Tab-separated table of C-alpha atoms and ligand atoms in Angstrom:
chain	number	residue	atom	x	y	z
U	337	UNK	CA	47.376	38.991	25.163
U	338	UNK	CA	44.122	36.693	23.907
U	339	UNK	CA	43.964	33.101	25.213
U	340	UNK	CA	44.524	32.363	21.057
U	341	UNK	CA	47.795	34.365	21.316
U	342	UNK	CA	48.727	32.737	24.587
U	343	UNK	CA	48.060	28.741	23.325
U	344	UNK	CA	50.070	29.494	20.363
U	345	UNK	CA	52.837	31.472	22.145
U	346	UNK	CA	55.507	29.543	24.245
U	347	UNK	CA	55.425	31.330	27.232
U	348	UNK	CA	53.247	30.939	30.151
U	349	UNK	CA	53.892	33.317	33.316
U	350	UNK	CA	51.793	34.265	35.799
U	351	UNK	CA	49.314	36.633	33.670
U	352	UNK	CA	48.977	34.519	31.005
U	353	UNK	CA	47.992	31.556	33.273
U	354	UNK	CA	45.279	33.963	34.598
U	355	UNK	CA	44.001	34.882	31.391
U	356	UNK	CA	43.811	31.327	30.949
U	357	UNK	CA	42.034	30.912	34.353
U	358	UNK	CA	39.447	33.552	33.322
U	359	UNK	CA	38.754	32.484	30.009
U	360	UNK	CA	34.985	31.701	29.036
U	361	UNK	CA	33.169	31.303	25.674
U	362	UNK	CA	34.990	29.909	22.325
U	363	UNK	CA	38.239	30.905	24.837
U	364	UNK	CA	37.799	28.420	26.920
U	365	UNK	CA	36.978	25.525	24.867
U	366	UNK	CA	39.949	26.636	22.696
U	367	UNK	CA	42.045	25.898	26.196
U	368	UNK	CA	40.026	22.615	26.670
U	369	UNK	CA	40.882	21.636	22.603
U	370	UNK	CA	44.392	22.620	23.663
U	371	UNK	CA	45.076	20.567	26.991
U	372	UNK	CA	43.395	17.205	25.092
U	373	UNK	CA	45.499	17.574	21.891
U	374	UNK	CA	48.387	18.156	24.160
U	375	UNK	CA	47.675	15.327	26.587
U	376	UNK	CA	46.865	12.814	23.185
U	377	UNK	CA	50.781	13.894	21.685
U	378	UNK	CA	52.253	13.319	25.170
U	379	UNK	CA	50.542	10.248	26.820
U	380	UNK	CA	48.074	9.020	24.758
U	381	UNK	CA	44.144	8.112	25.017
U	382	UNK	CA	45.058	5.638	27.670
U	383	UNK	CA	43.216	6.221	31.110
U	384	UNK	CA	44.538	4.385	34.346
U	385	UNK	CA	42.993	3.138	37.221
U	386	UNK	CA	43.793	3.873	41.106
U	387	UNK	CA	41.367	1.523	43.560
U	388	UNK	CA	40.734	3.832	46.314
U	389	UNK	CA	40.138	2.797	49.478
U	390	UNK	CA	39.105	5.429	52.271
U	391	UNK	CA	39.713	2.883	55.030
U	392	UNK	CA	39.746	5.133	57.890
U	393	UNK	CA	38.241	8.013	58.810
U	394	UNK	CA	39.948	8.744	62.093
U	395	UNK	CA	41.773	11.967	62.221
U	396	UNK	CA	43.835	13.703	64.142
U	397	UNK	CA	43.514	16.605	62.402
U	398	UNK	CA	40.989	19.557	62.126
U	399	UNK	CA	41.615	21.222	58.771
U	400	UNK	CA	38.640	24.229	58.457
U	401	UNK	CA	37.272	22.645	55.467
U	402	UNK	CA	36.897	18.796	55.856
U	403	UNK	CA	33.908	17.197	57.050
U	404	UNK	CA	36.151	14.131	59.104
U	405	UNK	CA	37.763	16.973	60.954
U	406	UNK	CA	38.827	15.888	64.239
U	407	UNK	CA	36.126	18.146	66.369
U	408	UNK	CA	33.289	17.238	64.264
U	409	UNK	CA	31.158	14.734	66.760
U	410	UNK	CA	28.195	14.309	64.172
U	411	UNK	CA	30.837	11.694	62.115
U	412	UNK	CA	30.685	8.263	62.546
U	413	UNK	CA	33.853	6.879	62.998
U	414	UNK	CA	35.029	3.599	61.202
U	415	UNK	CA	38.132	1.659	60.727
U	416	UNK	CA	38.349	-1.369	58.267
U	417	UNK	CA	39.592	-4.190	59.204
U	418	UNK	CA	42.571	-5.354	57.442
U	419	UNK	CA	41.496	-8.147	55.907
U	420	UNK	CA	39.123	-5.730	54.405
U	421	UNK	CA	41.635	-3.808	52.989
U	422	UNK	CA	43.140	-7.171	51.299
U	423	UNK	CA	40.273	-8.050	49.934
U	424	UNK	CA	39.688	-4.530	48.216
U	425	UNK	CA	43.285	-5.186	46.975
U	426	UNK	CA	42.304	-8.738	45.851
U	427	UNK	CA	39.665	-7.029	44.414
U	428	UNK	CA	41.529	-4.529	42.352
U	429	UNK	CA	44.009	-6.712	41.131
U	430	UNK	CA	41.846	-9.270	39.776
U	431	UNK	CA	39.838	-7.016	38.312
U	432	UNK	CA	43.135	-5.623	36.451
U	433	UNK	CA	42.860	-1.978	38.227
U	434	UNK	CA	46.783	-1.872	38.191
U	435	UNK	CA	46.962	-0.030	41.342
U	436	UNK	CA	45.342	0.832	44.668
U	437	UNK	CA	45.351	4.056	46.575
U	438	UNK	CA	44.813	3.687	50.385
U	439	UNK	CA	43.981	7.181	51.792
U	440	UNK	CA	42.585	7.983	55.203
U	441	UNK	CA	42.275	10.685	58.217
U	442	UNK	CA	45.875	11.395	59.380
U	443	UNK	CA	47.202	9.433	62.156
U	444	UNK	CA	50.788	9.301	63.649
U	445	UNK	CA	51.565	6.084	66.193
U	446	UNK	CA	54.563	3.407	66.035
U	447	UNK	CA	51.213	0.724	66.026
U	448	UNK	CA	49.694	2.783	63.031
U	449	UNK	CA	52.969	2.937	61.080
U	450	UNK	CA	53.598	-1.101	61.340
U	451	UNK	CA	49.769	-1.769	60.287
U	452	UNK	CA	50.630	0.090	57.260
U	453	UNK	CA	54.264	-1.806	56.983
U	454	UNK	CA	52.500	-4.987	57.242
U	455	UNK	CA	49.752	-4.481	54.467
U	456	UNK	CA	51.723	-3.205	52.390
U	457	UNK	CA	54.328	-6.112	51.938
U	458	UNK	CA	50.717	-8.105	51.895
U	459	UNK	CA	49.171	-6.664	49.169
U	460	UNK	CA	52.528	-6.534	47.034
U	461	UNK	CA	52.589	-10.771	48.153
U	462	UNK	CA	48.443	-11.154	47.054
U	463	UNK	CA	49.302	-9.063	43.820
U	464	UNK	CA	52.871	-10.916	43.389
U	465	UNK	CA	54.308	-7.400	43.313
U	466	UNK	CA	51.850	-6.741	40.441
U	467	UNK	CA	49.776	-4.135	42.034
U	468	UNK	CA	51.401	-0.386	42.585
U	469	UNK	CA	50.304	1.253	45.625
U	470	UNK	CA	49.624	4.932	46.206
U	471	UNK	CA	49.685	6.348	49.970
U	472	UNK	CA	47.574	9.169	51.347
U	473	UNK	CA	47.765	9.125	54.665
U	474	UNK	CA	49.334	13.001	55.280
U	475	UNK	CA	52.302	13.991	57.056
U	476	UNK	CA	54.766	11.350	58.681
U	477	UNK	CA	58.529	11.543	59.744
U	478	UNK	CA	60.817	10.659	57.669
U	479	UNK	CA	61.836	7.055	58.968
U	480	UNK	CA	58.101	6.857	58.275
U	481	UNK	CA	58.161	7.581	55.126
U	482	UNK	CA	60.715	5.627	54.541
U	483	UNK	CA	59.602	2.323	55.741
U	484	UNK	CA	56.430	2.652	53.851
U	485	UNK	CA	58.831	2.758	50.841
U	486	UNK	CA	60.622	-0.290	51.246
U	487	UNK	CA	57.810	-1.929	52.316
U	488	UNK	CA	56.282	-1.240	48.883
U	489	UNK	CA	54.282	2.112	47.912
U	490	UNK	CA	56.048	3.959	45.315
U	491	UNK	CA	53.385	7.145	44.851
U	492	UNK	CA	52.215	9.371	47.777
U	493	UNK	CA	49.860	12.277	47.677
U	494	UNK	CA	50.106	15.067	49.614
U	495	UNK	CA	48.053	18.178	48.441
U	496	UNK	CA	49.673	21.633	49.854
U	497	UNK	CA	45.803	22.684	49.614
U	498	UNK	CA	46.931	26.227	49.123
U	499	UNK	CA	50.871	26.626	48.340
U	500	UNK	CA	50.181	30.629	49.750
U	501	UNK	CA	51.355	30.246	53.341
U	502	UNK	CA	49.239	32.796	54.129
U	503	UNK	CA	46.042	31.522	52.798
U	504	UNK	CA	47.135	27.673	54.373
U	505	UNK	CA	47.077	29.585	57.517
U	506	UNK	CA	43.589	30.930	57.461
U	507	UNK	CA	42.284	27.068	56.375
U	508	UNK	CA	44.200	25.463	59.294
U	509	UNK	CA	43.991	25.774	63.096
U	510	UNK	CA	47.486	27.922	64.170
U	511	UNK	CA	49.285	24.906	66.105
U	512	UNK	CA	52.463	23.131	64.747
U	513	UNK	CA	50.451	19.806	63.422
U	514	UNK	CA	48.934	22.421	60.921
U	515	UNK	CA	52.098	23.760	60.086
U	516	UNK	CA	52.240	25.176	56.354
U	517	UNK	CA	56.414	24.518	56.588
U	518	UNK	CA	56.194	21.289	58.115
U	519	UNK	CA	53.596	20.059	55.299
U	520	UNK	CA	56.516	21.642	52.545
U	521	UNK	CA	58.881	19.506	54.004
U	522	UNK	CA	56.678	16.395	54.096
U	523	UNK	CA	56.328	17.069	50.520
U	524	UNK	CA	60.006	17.600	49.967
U	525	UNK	CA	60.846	14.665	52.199
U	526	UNK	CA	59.141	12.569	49.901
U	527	UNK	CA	60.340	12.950	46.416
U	528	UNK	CA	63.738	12.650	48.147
U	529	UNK	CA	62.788	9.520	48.879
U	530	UNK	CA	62.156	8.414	45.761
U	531	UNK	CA	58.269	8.364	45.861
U	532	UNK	CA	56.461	9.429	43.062
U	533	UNK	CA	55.471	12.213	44.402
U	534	UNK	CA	52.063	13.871	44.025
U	535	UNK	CA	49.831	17.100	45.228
U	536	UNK	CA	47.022	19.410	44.941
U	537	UNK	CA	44.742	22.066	45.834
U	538	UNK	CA	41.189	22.826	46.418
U	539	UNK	CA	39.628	24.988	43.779
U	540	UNK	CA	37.609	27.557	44.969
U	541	UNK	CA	37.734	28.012	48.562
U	542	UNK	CA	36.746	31.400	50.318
U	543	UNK	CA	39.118	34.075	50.183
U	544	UNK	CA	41.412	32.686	46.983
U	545	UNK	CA	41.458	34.154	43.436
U	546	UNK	CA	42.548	33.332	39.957
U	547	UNK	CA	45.884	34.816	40.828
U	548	UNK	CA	46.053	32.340	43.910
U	549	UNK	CA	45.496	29.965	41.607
U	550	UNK	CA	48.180	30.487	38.975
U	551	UNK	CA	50.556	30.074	42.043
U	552	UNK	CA	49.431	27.209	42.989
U	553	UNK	CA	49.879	25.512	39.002
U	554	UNK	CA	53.300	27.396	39.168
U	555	UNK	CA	54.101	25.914	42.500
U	556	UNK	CA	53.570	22.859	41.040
U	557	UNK	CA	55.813	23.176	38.407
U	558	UNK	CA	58.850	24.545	39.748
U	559	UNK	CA	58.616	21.430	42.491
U	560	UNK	CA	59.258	19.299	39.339
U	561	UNK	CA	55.645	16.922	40.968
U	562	UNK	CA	55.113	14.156	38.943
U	563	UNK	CA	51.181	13.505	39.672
U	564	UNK	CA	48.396	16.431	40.306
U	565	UNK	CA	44.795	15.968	41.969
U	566	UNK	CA	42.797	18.662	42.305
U	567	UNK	CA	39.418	19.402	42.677
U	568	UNK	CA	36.492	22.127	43.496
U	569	UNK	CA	35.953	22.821	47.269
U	570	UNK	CA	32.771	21.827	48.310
U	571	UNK	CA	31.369	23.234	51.836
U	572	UNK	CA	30.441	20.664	54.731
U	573	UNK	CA	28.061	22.328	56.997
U	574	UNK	CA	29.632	20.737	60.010
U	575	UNK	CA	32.932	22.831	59.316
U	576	UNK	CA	34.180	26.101	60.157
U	577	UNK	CA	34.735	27.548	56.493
U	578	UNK	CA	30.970	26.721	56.168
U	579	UNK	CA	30.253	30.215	57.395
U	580	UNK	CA	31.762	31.567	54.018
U	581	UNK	CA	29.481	29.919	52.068
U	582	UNK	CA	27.739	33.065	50.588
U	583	UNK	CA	31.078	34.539	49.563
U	584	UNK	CA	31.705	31.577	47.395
U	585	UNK	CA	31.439	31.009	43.274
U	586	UNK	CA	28.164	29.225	42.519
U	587	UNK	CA	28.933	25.288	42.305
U	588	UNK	CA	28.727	25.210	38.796
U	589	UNK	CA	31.271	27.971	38.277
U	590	UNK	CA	33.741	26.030	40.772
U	591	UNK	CA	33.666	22.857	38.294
U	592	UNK	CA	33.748	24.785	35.735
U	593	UNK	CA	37.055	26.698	37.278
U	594	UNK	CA	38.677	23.212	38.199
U	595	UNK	CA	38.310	22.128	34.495
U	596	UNK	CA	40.391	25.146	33.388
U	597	UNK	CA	42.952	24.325	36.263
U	598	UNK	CA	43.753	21.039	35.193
U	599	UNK	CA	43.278	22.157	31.230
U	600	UNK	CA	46.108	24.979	32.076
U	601	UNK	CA	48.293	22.135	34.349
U	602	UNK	CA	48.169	19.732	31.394
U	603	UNK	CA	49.729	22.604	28.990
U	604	UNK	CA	52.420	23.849	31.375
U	605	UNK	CA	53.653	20.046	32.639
U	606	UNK	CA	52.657	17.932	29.477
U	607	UNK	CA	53.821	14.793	30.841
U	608	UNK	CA	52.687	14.524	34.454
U	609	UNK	CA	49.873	12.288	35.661
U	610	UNK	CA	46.463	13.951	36.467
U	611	UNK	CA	43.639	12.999	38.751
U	612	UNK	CA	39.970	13.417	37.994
U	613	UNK	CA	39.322	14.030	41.356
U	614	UNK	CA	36.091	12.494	42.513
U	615	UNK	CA	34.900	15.843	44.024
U	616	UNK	CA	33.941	16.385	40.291
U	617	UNK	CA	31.875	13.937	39.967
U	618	UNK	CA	29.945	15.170	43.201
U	619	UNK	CA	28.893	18.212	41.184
U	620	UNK	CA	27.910	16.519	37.995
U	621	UNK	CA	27.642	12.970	37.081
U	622	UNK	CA	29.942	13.087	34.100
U	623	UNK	CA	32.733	15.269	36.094
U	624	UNK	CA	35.571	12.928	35.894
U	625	UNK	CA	34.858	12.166	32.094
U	626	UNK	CA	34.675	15.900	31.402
U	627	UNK	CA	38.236	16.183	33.172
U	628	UNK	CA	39.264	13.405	30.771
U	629	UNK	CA	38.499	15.479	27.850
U	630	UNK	CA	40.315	18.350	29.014
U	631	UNK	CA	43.978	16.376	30.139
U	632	UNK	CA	43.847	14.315	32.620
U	633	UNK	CA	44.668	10.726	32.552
U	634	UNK	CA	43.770	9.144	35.616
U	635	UNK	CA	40.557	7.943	37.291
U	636	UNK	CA	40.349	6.435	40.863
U	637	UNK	CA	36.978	3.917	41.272
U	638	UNK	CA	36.353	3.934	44.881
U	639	UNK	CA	36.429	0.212	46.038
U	640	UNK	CA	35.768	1.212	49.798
U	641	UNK	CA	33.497	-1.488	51.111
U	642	UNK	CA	30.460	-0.296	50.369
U	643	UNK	CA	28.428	0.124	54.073
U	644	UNK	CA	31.881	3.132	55.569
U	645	UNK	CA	31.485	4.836	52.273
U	646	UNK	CA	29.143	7.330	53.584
U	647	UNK	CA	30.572	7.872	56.468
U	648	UNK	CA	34.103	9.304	54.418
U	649	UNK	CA	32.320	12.738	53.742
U	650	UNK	CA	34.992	15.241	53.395
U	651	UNK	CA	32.501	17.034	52.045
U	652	UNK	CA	28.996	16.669	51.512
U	653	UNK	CA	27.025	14.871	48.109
U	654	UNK	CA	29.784	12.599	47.836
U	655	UNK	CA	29.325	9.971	44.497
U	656	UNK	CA	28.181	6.091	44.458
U	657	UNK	CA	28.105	5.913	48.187
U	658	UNK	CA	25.593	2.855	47.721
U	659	UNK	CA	27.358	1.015	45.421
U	660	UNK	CA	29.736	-2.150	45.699
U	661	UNK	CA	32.660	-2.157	43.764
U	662	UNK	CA	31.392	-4.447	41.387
U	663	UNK	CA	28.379	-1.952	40.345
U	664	UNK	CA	31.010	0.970	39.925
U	665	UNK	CA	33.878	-0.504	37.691
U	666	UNK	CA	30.949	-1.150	35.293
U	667	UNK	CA	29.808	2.563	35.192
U	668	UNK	CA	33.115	3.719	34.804
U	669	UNK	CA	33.682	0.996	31.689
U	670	UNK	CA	31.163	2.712	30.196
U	671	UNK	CA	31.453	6.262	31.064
U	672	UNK	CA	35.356	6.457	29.754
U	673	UNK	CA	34.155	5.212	26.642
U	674	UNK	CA	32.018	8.237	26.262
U	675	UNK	CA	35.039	10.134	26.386
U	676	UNK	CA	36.860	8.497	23.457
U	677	UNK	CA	39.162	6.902	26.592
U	678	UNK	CA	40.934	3.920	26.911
U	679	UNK	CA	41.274	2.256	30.075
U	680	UNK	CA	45.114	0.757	30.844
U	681	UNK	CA	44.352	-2.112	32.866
U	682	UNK	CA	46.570	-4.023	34.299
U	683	UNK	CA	49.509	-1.139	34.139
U	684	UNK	CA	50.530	0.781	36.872
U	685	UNK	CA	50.624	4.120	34.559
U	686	UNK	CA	53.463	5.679	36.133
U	687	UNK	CA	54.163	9.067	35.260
U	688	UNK	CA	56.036	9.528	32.450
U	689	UNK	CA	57.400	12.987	34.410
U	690	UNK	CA	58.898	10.708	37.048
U	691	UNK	CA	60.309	8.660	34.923
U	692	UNK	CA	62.191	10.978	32.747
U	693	UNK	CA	63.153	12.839	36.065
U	694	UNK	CA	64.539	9.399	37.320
U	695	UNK	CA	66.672	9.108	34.169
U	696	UNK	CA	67.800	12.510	35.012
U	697	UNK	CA	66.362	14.297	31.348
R	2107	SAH	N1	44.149	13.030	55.559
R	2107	SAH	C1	44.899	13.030	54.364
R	2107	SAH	C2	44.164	12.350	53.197
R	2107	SAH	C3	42.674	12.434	53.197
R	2107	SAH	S1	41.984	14.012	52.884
R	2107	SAH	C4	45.298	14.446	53.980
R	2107	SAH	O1	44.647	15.382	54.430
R	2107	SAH	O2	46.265	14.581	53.245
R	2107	SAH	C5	42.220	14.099	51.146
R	2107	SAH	C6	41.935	15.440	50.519
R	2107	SAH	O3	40.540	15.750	50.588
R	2107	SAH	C7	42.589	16.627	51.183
R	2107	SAH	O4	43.921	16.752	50.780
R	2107	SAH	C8	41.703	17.787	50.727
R	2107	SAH	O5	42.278	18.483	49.632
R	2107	SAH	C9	40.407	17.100	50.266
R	2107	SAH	N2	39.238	17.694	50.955
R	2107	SAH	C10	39.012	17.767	52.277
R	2107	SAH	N3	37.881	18.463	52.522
R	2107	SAH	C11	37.381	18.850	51.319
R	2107	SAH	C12	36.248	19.604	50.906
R	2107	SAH	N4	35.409	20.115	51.793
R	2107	SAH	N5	36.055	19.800	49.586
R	2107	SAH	C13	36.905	19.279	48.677
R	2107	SAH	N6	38.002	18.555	48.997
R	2107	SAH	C14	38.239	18.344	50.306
R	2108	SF4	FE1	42.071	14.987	58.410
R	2108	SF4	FE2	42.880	15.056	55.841
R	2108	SF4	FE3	40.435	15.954	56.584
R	2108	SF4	FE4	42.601	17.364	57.287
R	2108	SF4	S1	41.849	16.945	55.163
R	2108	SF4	S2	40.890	16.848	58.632
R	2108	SF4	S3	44.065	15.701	57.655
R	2108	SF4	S4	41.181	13.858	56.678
């Protein structure tokens, strides 16, 4: 079947999601025309805001592909303060961001799990509960998880990275903290819980193809997630995956590939939240606004204080590293505008997926 056939048609399996994958030409800007109009019907023009803030890049893990990998010795390690992290939230809120996202390397420690506890219930007292707050901070217990709750987050990403076990396997070091089942049941854990819960994958990484791929959109859809962010691999010579390099789509053709993934997601879960991760915007200036165009709905500034922003390099290239704050939310203002956006500020943009799910439609 055509990529016409298949947008007009209701079904989408696991062929036609490849077809979609591999669609170039008038094809694939038919998709891109699709996902918008779709995303316009379902959520509107409206684009929302998540302050990021990297404030750690500590890790106890060593994940093949990341540049902050535990074993890498050529990263300088920082850990802001946490009156650093309030003022980022201060920051956010009075700037009408609606919500904050504070991700970092993944640590496990009773004294780790009360700093968290603790900022939490500060920034919802600075915002006077007005601020939502995503976590990213990997895989915790449950009692973990749960305290973070009720001290305040209500989203949490969690990419599975690769839902093929297999593939997860050959990205990870074979020891139980890499566990592909025990991340699963973090993820599982979570929407229990009541977060809204959200993952991802990297697009493009050695060894995966389009069917890989339409898994990992499928995956996504039959755990019922409520927010997606996904973006292109991009190789960190200080990694082991960087000796794949050569085997890997050209950069261009890995954005390009990420567009259609989130195009596709937006048609087969219409009213879920989407990321433009910043990983696109490492390969082109505009990437986020392009991912705008083609159905997603949500941007996240980075409002890491500017001087540790380099020093977060999952991967290498990474965006506005020099800037403040200040300097980015005005590029951004502009930028969305570009792409016929409109920024939500001061809303926390839930996901309308979650919500319905709540209400039990
Ligand atoms: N430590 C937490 C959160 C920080 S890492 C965790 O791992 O969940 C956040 C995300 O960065 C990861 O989920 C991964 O998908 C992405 N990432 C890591 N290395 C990358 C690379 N080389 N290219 C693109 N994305 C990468
Ligand atoms: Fe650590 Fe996350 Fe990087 Fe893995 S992806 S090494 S858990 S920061």
């Amino acid at each position: 079947m055509g990529v016409k056939e298949i947008l007009e048609g209701g079904k989408l399996g696991r062929e036609e999601i490849i077809s979609l994958l591999e669609a170039t030409g008038d094809e694939k800007q038919l998709l891109f025309r699709k996902a918008n109009e779709i995303k316009l019907q379902e959520i509107g023009n409206r684009v929302h805001f998540r302050g990021l803030v990297e404030f750690s890049n500590i890790c106890g893990k060593d994940c093949y592909y990341c540049g902050i990998r535990r074993s890498n010795s050529e990263v300088q390690r920082y850990n802001v303060t946490d009156e650093q992290i309030l003022d980022a939230a201060r920051f956010a809120h009075e700037n009408g961001y609606g919500s904050l996202v504070l991700q970092a390397g993944e640590l496990e420690s009773p004294a780790y799990t009360t700093r968290i506890e603790k900022l939490l219930k500060e920034i919802k007292k600075l915002s006077k509960g007005k601020l939502g707050i995503t976590l990213s901070l990997g895989e915790q217990v449950e009692e973990v998880y749960e305290r973070w709750f009720k001290a305040g987050a209500h989203r949490y990403l969690l990419r599975i990275e690769s839902s093929n076990p297999d593939l997860y396997q050959r990205y990870h070091p074979s020891d139980t903290l890499h566990d592909y089942a025990r991340r699963l049941t973090s993820l599982k854990t979570l929407q229990r819980i009541g977060y809204q819960t959200g993952t991802g994958v990297m697009i493009g990484l050695p060894f995966q193809n389009s069917g890989d791929l339409a898994d990992d959109l499928l995956f996504m859809k039959h755990f019922d997630i409520d927010m997606v962010g996904m973006g292109p691999y991009i190789e960190h010579q200080h990694t082991p995956l960087f000796q794949y390099r050569h085997e890997l789509l050209p950069i261009e053709q890995r954005f390009d590939l990420a567009l259609k993934m989130i195009a596709t997601l937006r048609i087969l879960m219409k009213d879920i939240n989407i990321a433009a991760a910043t990983a696109l915007q490492a390969i082109d200036p505009l990437g986020r606004e392009k991912a705008v165009k083609v159905g997603a709905n949500i941007i996240m500034p980075n409002i890491t204080p500017g001087k540790y922003r380099n020093d977060y390099a999952l991967y290498e290239n990474k965006p506005c590293v020099d800037e403040e704050p200040e300097e980015c939310k005005n590029c951004l203002d502009v930028r969305i505008q570009l792409a016929d956006g409109e920024i939500g500020y001061n809303e926390w943009g839930d996901s309308k997926h979650y919500q319905k799910r709540l209400a039990g439609k």
